[in-house]
Amino acid sequence: MVRLTYYGHSAVQLYDSKFTLLIDPFLTGNPLAPIKPGEIKACDFILVTHGHADHVGDTVALAKRHNSTVIATWELGNYFQAQGLTVHPMAAGGGFEFPFGRLKMTFAIHGCGGPAEAEGPAVPANTPVGFLLHFGKKVIYHAGDTGLFSDMRLLSEKTPINIALLPIGDNYTMGIDDAARANEYLNAERCIPIHYNTWDVIQVDTKAFEYKIQKQGKKCTILNPGEFVEL
Ligand code: NI
Ligand code: MN
């Protein structure tokens, strides 16, 4: 059993009755966040796709409070380590057997790095990534911030993907047409859209996206911030 809770934007919590993982925990300053960081009860691992402020979010405060291990690229990991966090650094293309299951860091087409974008120390240049996770007997792909790329096909070649979390907001990432194409490449059993409606520039028609996915004969689950699915 996996419980997947959506906190708006790209923020997702995964729970399998043993481990709690947070991905891109952007709660403070997220206009769609249904909870405050203080309401997160437990968090064993925090996975951060890249160093943009809408993905790093509350990682530092949450990891300190819950003694979480942060999983990020080596460069972004250094930034967290310098702030006293426990980090497991990786790089795109690499995988590791964590206590909760295997995680592979996947490529993402996006940008990241340079001078400070948020308060606090500057974020170093870092490669944006996604995560392909084996968790609670499910295979879950969180694409991070990315444009469409045809190598997404490779991700499900060996092991079928149960859940694909795909950005659909356009402008900074894939829009609904490209995200639907991505879902074809991934051949995911179920897709859950992320990274939309947070701001005016990424407003989308989620019904139109759902329709495109259903036409593929696949499931699309649109979660309002605060809602969860059990799989
Ligand atoms: Ni970004
Ligand atoms: Mn973003």
PDB file of C-alpha atoms and ligand atoms in Angstrom:
ATOM      1  CA  MET A   1       0.000   0.000   0.000  1.00  0.00           C
ATOM      2  CA  VAL A   2       1.179   3.455  -0.858  1.00  0.00           C
ATOM      3  CA  ARG A   3      -0.565   6.607   0.239  1.00  0.00           C
ATOM      4  CA  LEU A   4       0.291   9.499  -2.046  1.00  0.00           C
ATOM      5  CA  THR A   5      -0.721  12.932  -0.767  1.00  0.00           C
ATOM      6  CA  TYR A   6      -0.541  16.025  -2.965  1.00  0.00           C
ATOM      7  CA  TYR A   7       0.386  19.345  -1.343  1.00  0.00           C
ATOM      8  CA  GLY A   8       0.081  21.508  -4.444  1.00  0.00           C
ATOM      9  CA  HIS A   9       2.703  22.466  -7.058  1.00  0.00           C
ATOM     10  CA  SER A  10       5.261  19.602  -7.168  1.00  0.00           C
ATOM     11  CA  ALA A  11       5.033  18.710  -3.483  1.00  0.00           C
ATOM     12  CA  VAL A  12       4.098  15.105  -2.815  1.00  0.00           C
ATOM     13  CA  GLN A  13       4.213  12.874   0.257  1.00  0.00           C
ATOM     14  CA  LEU A  14       4.587   9.112  -0.045  1.00  0.00           C
ATOM     15  CA  TYR A  15       3.834   6.793   2.852  1.00  0.00           C
ATOM     16  CA  ASP A  16       3.984   2.975   2.917  1.00  0.00           C
ATOM     17  CA  SER A  17       3.225   2.396   6.629  1.00  0.00           C
ATOM     18  CA  LYS A  18       6.979   2.249   7.326  1.00  0.00           C
ATOM     19  CA  PHE A  19       8.600   5.218   5.618  1.00  0.00           C
ATOM     20  CA  THR A  20       7.465   8.747   4.878  1.00  0.00           C
ATOM     21  CA  LEU A  21       9.054  10.511   1.931  1.00  0.00           C
ATOM     22  CA  LEU A  22       8.528  14.093   0.852  1.00  0.00           C
ATOM     23  CA  ILE A  23       9.319  15.253  -2.654  1.00  0.00           C
ATOM     24  CA  ASP A  24       9.901  18.970  -3.358  1.00  0.00           C
ATOM     25  CA  PRO A  25       8.243  20.176  -0.117  1.00  0.00           C
ATOM     26  CA  PHE A  26       7.312  23.720  -1.151  1.00  0.00           C
ATOM     27  CA  LEU A  27       4.756  24.703   1.499  1.00  0.00           C
ATOM     28  CA  THR A  28       5.759  28.140   2.805  1.00  0.00           C
ATOM     29  CA  GLY A  29       4.932  30.639   0.058  1.00  0.00           C
ATOM     30  CA  ASN A  30       3.013  28.060  -1.985  1.00  0.00           C
ATOM     31  CA  PRO A  31      -0.398  29.653  -2.545  1.00  0.00           C
ATOM     32  CA  LEU A  32      -1.955  26.176  -2.983  1.00  0.00           C
ATOM     33  CA  ALA A  33      -0.381  24.467   0.037  1.00  0.00           C
ATOM     34  CA  PRO A  34      -3.142  23.027   2.230  1.00  0.00           C
ATOM     35  CA  ILE A  35      -0.922  22.718   5.315  1.00  0.00           C
ATOM     36  CA  LYS A  36       1.926  24.526   7.067  1.00  0.00           C
ATOM     37  CA  PRO A  37       5.329  22.823   7.379  1.00  0.00           C
ATOM     38  CA  GLY A  38       4.690  22.417  11.126  1.00  0.00           C
ATOM     39  CA  GLU A  39       1.791  20.085  10.307  1.00  0.00           C
ATOM     40  CA  ILE A  40       4.100  17.513   8.695  1.00  0.00           C
ATOM     41  CA  LYS A  41       4.220  14.761  11.326  1.00  0.00           C
ATOM     42  CA  ALA A  42       7.101  12.633  10.103  1.00  0.00           C
ATOM     43  CA  CYS A  43       9.573  12.633   7.291  1.00  0.00           C
ATOM     44  CA  ASP A  44      12.351  10.076   6.849  1.00  0.00           C
ATOM     45  CA  PHE A  45      13.639  11.238   3.477  1.00  0.00           C
ATOM     46  CA  ILE A  46      13.264  14.444   1.481  1.00  0.00           C
ATOM     47  CA  LEU A  47      13.843  14.189  -2.259  1.00  0.00           C
ATOM     48  CA  VAL A  48      14.613  17.442  -4.046  1.00  0.00           C
ATOM     49  CA  THR A  49      14.528  17.547  -7.852  1.00  0.00           C
ATOM     50  CA  HIS A  50      16.480  20.805  -8.281  1.00  0.00           C
ATOM     51  CA  GLY A  51      17.476  24.010  -6.568  1.00  0.00           C
ATOM     52  CA  HIS A  52      14.656  26.330  -7.631  1.00  0.00           C
ATOM     53  CA  ALA A  53      12.901  27.859  -4.644  1.00  0.00           C
ATOM     54  CA  ASP A  54       9.540  26.291  -5.575  1.00  0.00           C
ATOM     55  CA  HIS A  55      11.142  22.839  -5.138  1.00  0.00           C
ATOM     56  CA  VAL A  56      13.659  23.331  -2.310  1.00  0.00           C
ATOM     57  CA  GLY A  57      10.810  24.932  -0.377  1.00  0.00           C
ATOM     58  CA  ASP A  58      10.907  24.025   3.327  1.00  0.00           C
ATOM     59  CA  THR A  59      13.513  21.272   2.972  1.00  0.00           C
ATOM     60  CA  VAL A  60      16.011  22.770   5.433  1.00  0.00           C
ATOM     61  CA  ALA A  61      13.527  23.405   8.252  1.00  0.00           C
ATOM     62  CA  LEU A  62      11.724  20.063   7.769  1.00  0.00           C
ATOM     63  CA  ALA A  63      14.912  18.006   7.568  1.00  0.00           C
ATOM     64  CA  LYS A  64      16.211  19.627  10.756  1.00  0.00           C
ATOM     65  CA  ARG A  65      12.967  19.036  12.645  1.00  0.00           C
ATOM     66  CA  HIS A  66      12.484  15.428  11.539  1.00  0.00           C
ATOM     67  CA  ASN A  67      16.128  14.419  11.192  1.00  0.00           C
ATOM     68  CA  SER A  68      15.443  13.475   7.562  1.00  0.00           C
ATOM     69  CA  THR A  69      18.020  12.423   5.005  1.00  0.00           C
ATOM     70  CA  VAL A  70      17.956  14.660   1.945  1.00  0.00           C
ATOM     71  CA  ILE A  71      18.413  13.017  -1.450  1.00  0.00           C
ATOM     72  CA  ALA A  72      19.623  15.416  -4.115  1.00  0.00           C
ATOM     73  CA  THR A  73      22.351  15.846  -6.723  1.00  0.00           C
ATOM     74  CA  TRP A  74      25.884  16.208  -5.392  1.00  0.00           C
ATOM     75  CA  GLU A  75      25.930  19.944  -6.089  1.00  0.00           C
ATOM     76  CA  LEU A  76      22.599  20.660  -4.451  1.00  0.00           C
ATOM     77  CA  GLY A  77      23.530  18.209  -1.694  1.00  0.00           C
ATOM     78  CA  ASN A  78      26.546  20.354  -0.802  1.00  0.00           C
ATOM     79  CA  TYR A  79      24.228  23.304  -0.350  1.00  0.00           C
ATOM     80  CA  PHE A  80      22.090  21.314   2.115  1.00  0.00           C
ATOM     81  CA  GLN A  81      25.110  19.802   3.872  1.00  0.00           C
ATOM     82  CA  ALA A  82      26.521  23.295   4.451  1.00  0.00           C
ATOM     83  CA  GLN A  83      23.303  24.027   6.340  1.00  0.00           C
ATOM     84  CA  GLY A  84      23.813  21.064   8.625  1.00  0.00           C
ATOM     85  CA  LEU A  85      21.576  18.505   6.935  1.00  0.00           C
ATOM     86  CA  THR A  86      22.255  14.807   6.387  1.00  0.00           C
ATOM     87  CA  VAL A  87      22.521  14.284   2.658  1.00  0.00           C
ATOM     88  CA  HIS A  88      22.706  11.340   0.287  1.00  0.00           C
ATOM     89  CA  PRO A  89      24.204  12.814  -2.900  1.00  0.00           C
ATOM     90  CA  MET A  90      23.564  11.212  -6.294  1.00  0.00           C
ATOM     91  CA  ALA A  91      23.699  12.158  -9.968  1.00  0.00           C
ATOM     92  CA  ALA A  92      21.327  11.794 -12.910  1.00  0.00           C
ATOM     93  CA  GLY A  93      21.493   8.271 -14.291  1.00  0.00           C
ATOM     94  CA  GLY A  94      22.500   6.695 -10.984  1.00  0.00           C
ATOM     95  CA  GLY A  95      20.412   4.540  -8.685  1.00  0.00           C
ATOM     96  CA  PHE A  96      20.748   3.347  -5.080  1.00  0.00           C
ATOM     97  CA  GLU A  97      19.020   0.839  -2.796  1.00  0.00           C
ATOM     98  CA  PHE A  98      17.607   2.894   0.048  1.00  0.00           C
ATOM     99  CA  PRO A  99      15.876   1.298   3.080  1.00  0.00           C
ATOM    100  CA  PHE A 100      12.520   2.159   1.440  1.00  0.00           C
ATOM    101  CA  GLY A 101      13.449   0.755  -1.976  1.00  0.00           C
ATOM    102  CA  ARG A 102      15.458   1.535  -5.072  1.00  0.00           C
ATOM    103  CA  LEU A 103      15.608   5.093  -6.324  1.00  0.00           C
ATOM    104  CA  LYS A 104      17.037   6.115  -9.663  1.00  0.00           C
ATOM    105  CA  MET A 105      17.758   9.715 -10.439  1.00  0.00           C
ATOM    106  CA  THR A 106      16.521  10.476 -13.936  1.00  0.00           C
ATOM    107  CA  PHE A 107      17.271  13.241 -16.391  1.00  0.00           C
ATOM    108  CA  ALA A 108      15.098  16.324 -16.676  1.00  0.00           C
ATOM    109  CA  ILE A 109      15.294  19.075 -19.275  1.00  0.00           C
ATOM    110  CA  HIS A 110      15.181  22.297 -17.330  1.00  0.00           C
ATOM    111  CA  GLY A 111      17.630  24.830 -15.865  1.00  0.00           C
ATOM    112  CA  CYS A 112      18.911  25.528 -12.415  1.00  0.00           C
ATOM    113  CA  GLY A 113      21.595  27.347 -10.541  1.00  0.00           C
ATOM    114  CA  GLY A 114      23.433  30.574 -10.181  1.00  0.00           C
ATOM    115  CA  PRO A 115      22.879  33.307  -7.649  1.00  0.00           C
ATOM    116  CA  ALA A 116      20.558  33.048  -4.677  1.00  0.00           C
ATOM    117  CA  GLU A 117      16.913  33.016  -5.655  1.00  0.00           C
ATOM    118  CA  ALA A 118      15.568  32.758  -2.174  1.00  0.00           C
ATOM    119  CA  GLU A 119      16.681  34.047   1.184  1.00  0.00           C
ATOM    120  CA  GLY A 120      19.732  32.370   2.653  1.00  0.00           C
ATOM    121  CA  PRO A 121      22.881  31.040   1.023  1.00  0.00           C
ATOM    122  CA  ALA A 122      23.233  30.980  -2.768  1.00  0.00           C
ATOM    123  CA  VAL A 123      22.129  27.825  -4.542  1.00  0.00           C
ATOM    124  CA  PRO A 124      25.014  26.406  -6.611  1.00  0.00           C
ATOM    125  CA  ALA A 125      24.589  25.424 -10.261  1.00  0.00           C
ATOM    126  CA  ASN A 126      22.867  22.026 -10.209  1.00  0.00           C
ATOM    127  CA  THR A 127      21.420  19.578 -12.697  1.00  0.00           C
ATOM    128  CA  PRO A 128      17.633  19.256 -12.554  1.00  0.00           C
ATOM    129  CA  VAL A 129      16.491  15.657 -12.156  1.00  0.00           C
ATOM    130  CA  GLY A 130      13.462  13.441 -11.714  1.00  0.00           C
ATOM    131  CA  PHE A 131      13.045  10.334  -9.537  1.00  0.00           C
ATOM    132  CA  LEU A 132      12.095   6.785 -10.464  1.00  0.00           C
ATOM    133  CA  LEU A 133      11.215   5.054  -7.206  1.00  0.00           C
ATOM    134  CA  HIS A 134      10.380   1.562  -6.104  1.00  0.00           C
ATOM    135  CA  PHE A 135       8.263   2.223  -3.051  1.00  0.00           C
ATOM    136  CA  GLY A 136       5.652   0.105  -1.285  1.00  0.00           C
ATOM    137  CA  LYS A 137       5.630  -2.430  -4.170  1.00  0.00           C
ATOM    138  CA  LYS A 138       4.829   0.355  -6.649  1.00  0.00           C
ATOM    139  CA  VAL A 139       6.955   2.057  -9.256  1.00  0.00           C
ATOM    140  CA  ILE A 140       6.527   5.799  -9.090  1.00  0.00           C
ATOM    141  CA  TYR A 141       8.040   8.394 -11.396  1.00  0.00           C
ATOM    142  CA  HIS A 142       8.225  12.047 -10.337  1.00  0.00           C
ATOM    143  CA  ALA A 143       9.437  13.868 -13.433  1.00  0.00           C
ATOM    144  CA  GLY A 144      10.561  17.043 -11.651  1.00  0.00           C
ATOM    145  CA  ASP A 145      10.477  20.157 -13.815  1.00  0.00           C
ATOM    146  CA  THR A 146      11.039  19.035 -17.377  1.00  0.00           C
ATOM    147  CA  GLY A 147      10.217  19.460 -21.000  1.00  0.00           C
ATOM    148  CA  LEU A 148       9.294  16.443 -23.093  1.00  0.00           C
ATOM    149  CA  PHE A 149      12.113  14.121 -24.162  1.00  0.00           C
ATOM    150  CA  SER A 150      11.780  10.870 -26.055  1.00  0.00           C
ATOM    151  CA  ASP A 151      14.138   8.940 -23.729  1.00  0.00           C
ATOM    152  CA  MET A 152      11.265   8.849 -21.248  1.00  0.00           C
ATOM    153  CA  ARG A 153      10.458   5.683 -23.205  1.00  0.00           C
ATOM    154  CA  LEU A 154      13.461   3.985 -21.612  1.00  0.00           C
ATOM    155  CA  LEU A 155      12.213   4.523 -18.077  1.00  0.00           C
ATOM    156  CA  SER A 156       9.486   1.885 -18.301  1.00  0.00           C
ATOM    157  CA  GLU A 157      11.257  -0.479 -20.688  1.00  0.00           C
ATOM    158  CA  LYS A 158      12.248  -2.988 -17.980  1.00  0.00           C
ATOM    159  CA  THR A 159       9.785  -2.258 -15.183  1.00  0.00           C
ATOM    160  CA  PRO A 160       6.315  -0.863 -15.828  1.00  0.00           C
ATOM    161  CA  ILE A 161       5.495   2.421 -14.111  1.00  0.00           C
ATOM    162  CA  ASN A 162       2.412   2.438 -11.883  1.00  0.00           C
ATOM    163  CA  ILE A 163       2.219   6.157 -11.226  1.00  0.00           C
ATOM    164  CA  ALA A 164       3.690   9.035 -13.226  1.00  0.00           C
ATOM    165  CA  LEU A 165       3.691  12.475 -11.639  1.00  0.00           C
ATOM    166  CA  LEU A 166       4.005  14.830 -14.594  1.00  0.00           C
ATOM    167  CA  PRO A 167       4.248  18.620 -14.731  1.00  0.00           C
ATOM    168  CA  ILE A 168       1.521  20.038 -16.983  1.00  0.00           C
ATOM    169  CA  GLY A 169       1.607  23.799 -16.289  1.00  0.00           C
ATOM    170  CA  ASP A 170       3.411  24.816 -19.498  1.00  0.00           C
ATOM    171  CA  ASN A 171       5.716  27.876 -19.635  1.00  0.00           C
ATOM    172  CA  TYR A 172       8.402  26.394 -17.292  1.00  0.00           C
ATOM    173  CA  THR A 173       7.688  22.708 -18.033  1.00  0.00           C
ATOM    174  CA  MET A 174       5.619  20.523 -20.344  1.00  0.00           C
ATOM    175  CA  GLY A 175       2.098  21.686 -21.051  1.00  0.00           C
ATOM    176  CA  ILE A 176      -0.855  19.318 -21.380  1.00  0.00           C
ATOM    177  CA  ASP A 177      -0.092  18.172 -24.941  1.00  0.00           C
ATOM    178  CA  ASP A 178       3.520  17.296 -24.193  1.00  0.00           C
ATOM    179  CA  ALA A 179       2.650  15.768 -20.826  1.00  0.00           C
ATOM    180  CA  ALA A 180       0.083  13.521 -22.541  1.00  0.00           C
ATOM    181  CA  ARG A 181       2.785  12.534 -25.032  1.00  0.00           C
ATOM    182  CA  ALA A 182       5.128  11.849 -22.105  1.00  0.00           C
ATOM    183  CA  ASN A 183       2.525   9.563 -20.597  1.00  0.00           C
ATOM    184  CA  GLU A 184       2.411   7.622 -23.867  1.00  0.00           C
ATOM    185  CA  TYR A 185       6.190   7.233 -23.791  1.00  0.00           C
ATOM    186  CA  LEU A 186       6.104   6.157 -20.149  1.00  0.00           C
ATOM    187  CA  ASN A 187       3.116   3.872 -20.656  1.00  0.00           C
ATOM    188  CA  ALA A 188       2.198   4.573 -17.043  1.00  0.00           C
ATOM    189  CA  GLU A 189      -0.815   2.866 -15.537  1.00  0.00           C
ATOM    190  CA  ARG A 190      -1.918   6.089 -13.855  1.00  0.00           C
ATOM    191  CA  CYS A 191      -0.828   9.651 -14.225  1.00  0.00           C
ATOM    192  CA  ILE A 192      -1.174  12.458 -11.698  1.00  0.00           C
ATOM    193  CA  PRO A 193      -0.557  16.022 -12.896  1.00  0.00           C
ATOM    194  CA  ILE A 194       1.645  18.429 -10.925  1.00  0.00           C
ATOM    195  CA  HIS A 195       3.184  21.934 -11.331  1.00  0.00           C
ATOM    196  CA  TYR A 196       0.034  23.747 -12.472  1.00  0.00           C
ATOM    197  CA  ASN A 197      -2.335  26.499 -11.287  1.00  0.00           C
ATOM    198  CA  THR A 198       0.111  27.730  -8.646  1.00  0.00           C
ATOM    199  CA  TRP A 199       0.429  31.055 -10.450  1.00  0.00           C
ATOM    200  CA  ASP A 200      -1.356  32.742 -13.378  1.00  0.00           C
ATOM    201  CA  VAL A 201       1.396  31.816 -15.838  1.00  0.00           C
ATOM    202  CA  ILE A 202       0.851  28.074 -15.295  1.00  0.00           C
ATOM    203  CA  GLN A 203      -2.961  27.942 -15.238  1.00  0.00           C
ATOM    204  CA  VAL A 204      -4.259  24.954 -17.202  1.00  0.00           C
ATOM    205  CA  ASP A 205      -7.491  23.120 -17.958  1.00  0.00           C
ATOM    206  CA  THR A 206      -7.026  19.899 -15.994  1.00  0.00           C
ATOM    207  CA  LYS A 207     -10.198  18.405 -17.521  1.00  0.00           C
ATOM    208  CA  ALA A 208      -8.646  18.727 -20.988  1.00  0.00           C
ATOM    209  CA  PHE A 209      -5.571  16.887 -19.722  1.00  0.00           C
ATOM    210  CA  GLU A 210      -7.656  14.177 -18.090  1.00  0.00           C
ATOM    211  CA  TYR A 211      -9.516  13.680 -21.375  1.00  0.00           C
ATOM    212  CA  LYS A 212      -6.263  13.248 -23.311  1.00  0.00           C
ATOM    213  CA  ILE A 213      -5.040  10.589 -20.858  1.00  0.00           C
ATOM    214  CA  GLN A 214      -8.369   8.746 -20.816  1.00  0.00           C
ATOM    215  CA  LYS A 215      -8.257   8.627 -24.625  1.00  0.00           C
ATOM    216  CA  GLN A 216      -5.021   6.651 -24.215  1.00  0.00           C
ATOM    217  CA  GLY A 217      -6.934   4.114 -22.139  1.00  0.00           C
ATOM    218  CA  LYS A 218      -4.969   5.158 -19.058  1.00  0.00           C
ATOM    219  CA  LYS A 219      -6.031   6.488 -15.703  1.00  0.00           C
ATOM    220  CA  CYS A 220      -5.625  10.119 -14.744  1.00  0.00           C
ATOM    221  CA  THR A 221      -6.095  11.165 -11.129  1.00  0.00           C
ATOM    222  CA  ILE A 222      -6.385  14.866 -10.460  1.00  0.00           C
ATOM    223  CA  LEU A 223      -5.750  15.595  -6.809  1.00  0.00           C
ATOM    224  CA  ASN A 224      -6.703  18.847  -5.143  1.00  0.00           C
ATOM    225  CA  PRO A 225      -4.036  20.032  -2.715  1.00  0.00           C
ATOM    226  CA  GLY A 226      -4.503  18.071   0.516  1.00  0.00           C
ATOM    227  CA  GLU A 227      -6.114  15.064  -1.200  1.00  0.00           C
ATOM    228  CA  PHE A 228      -4.519  11.628  -1.329  1.00  0.00           C
ATOM    229  CA  VAL A 229      -4.869   8.354  -3.167  1.00  0.00           C
ATOM    230  CA  GLU A 230      -4.102   4.907  -1.814  1.00  0.00           C
ATOM    231  CA  LEU A 231      -2.638   2.508  -4.316  1.00  0.00           C
TER     232      LEU A 231
HETATM  233 NI    NI B   1      12.274  24.773 -11.767  1.00  0.00          NI
HETATM  234 MN    MN B   2       9.297  24.699 -10.751  1.00  0.00          MN
END
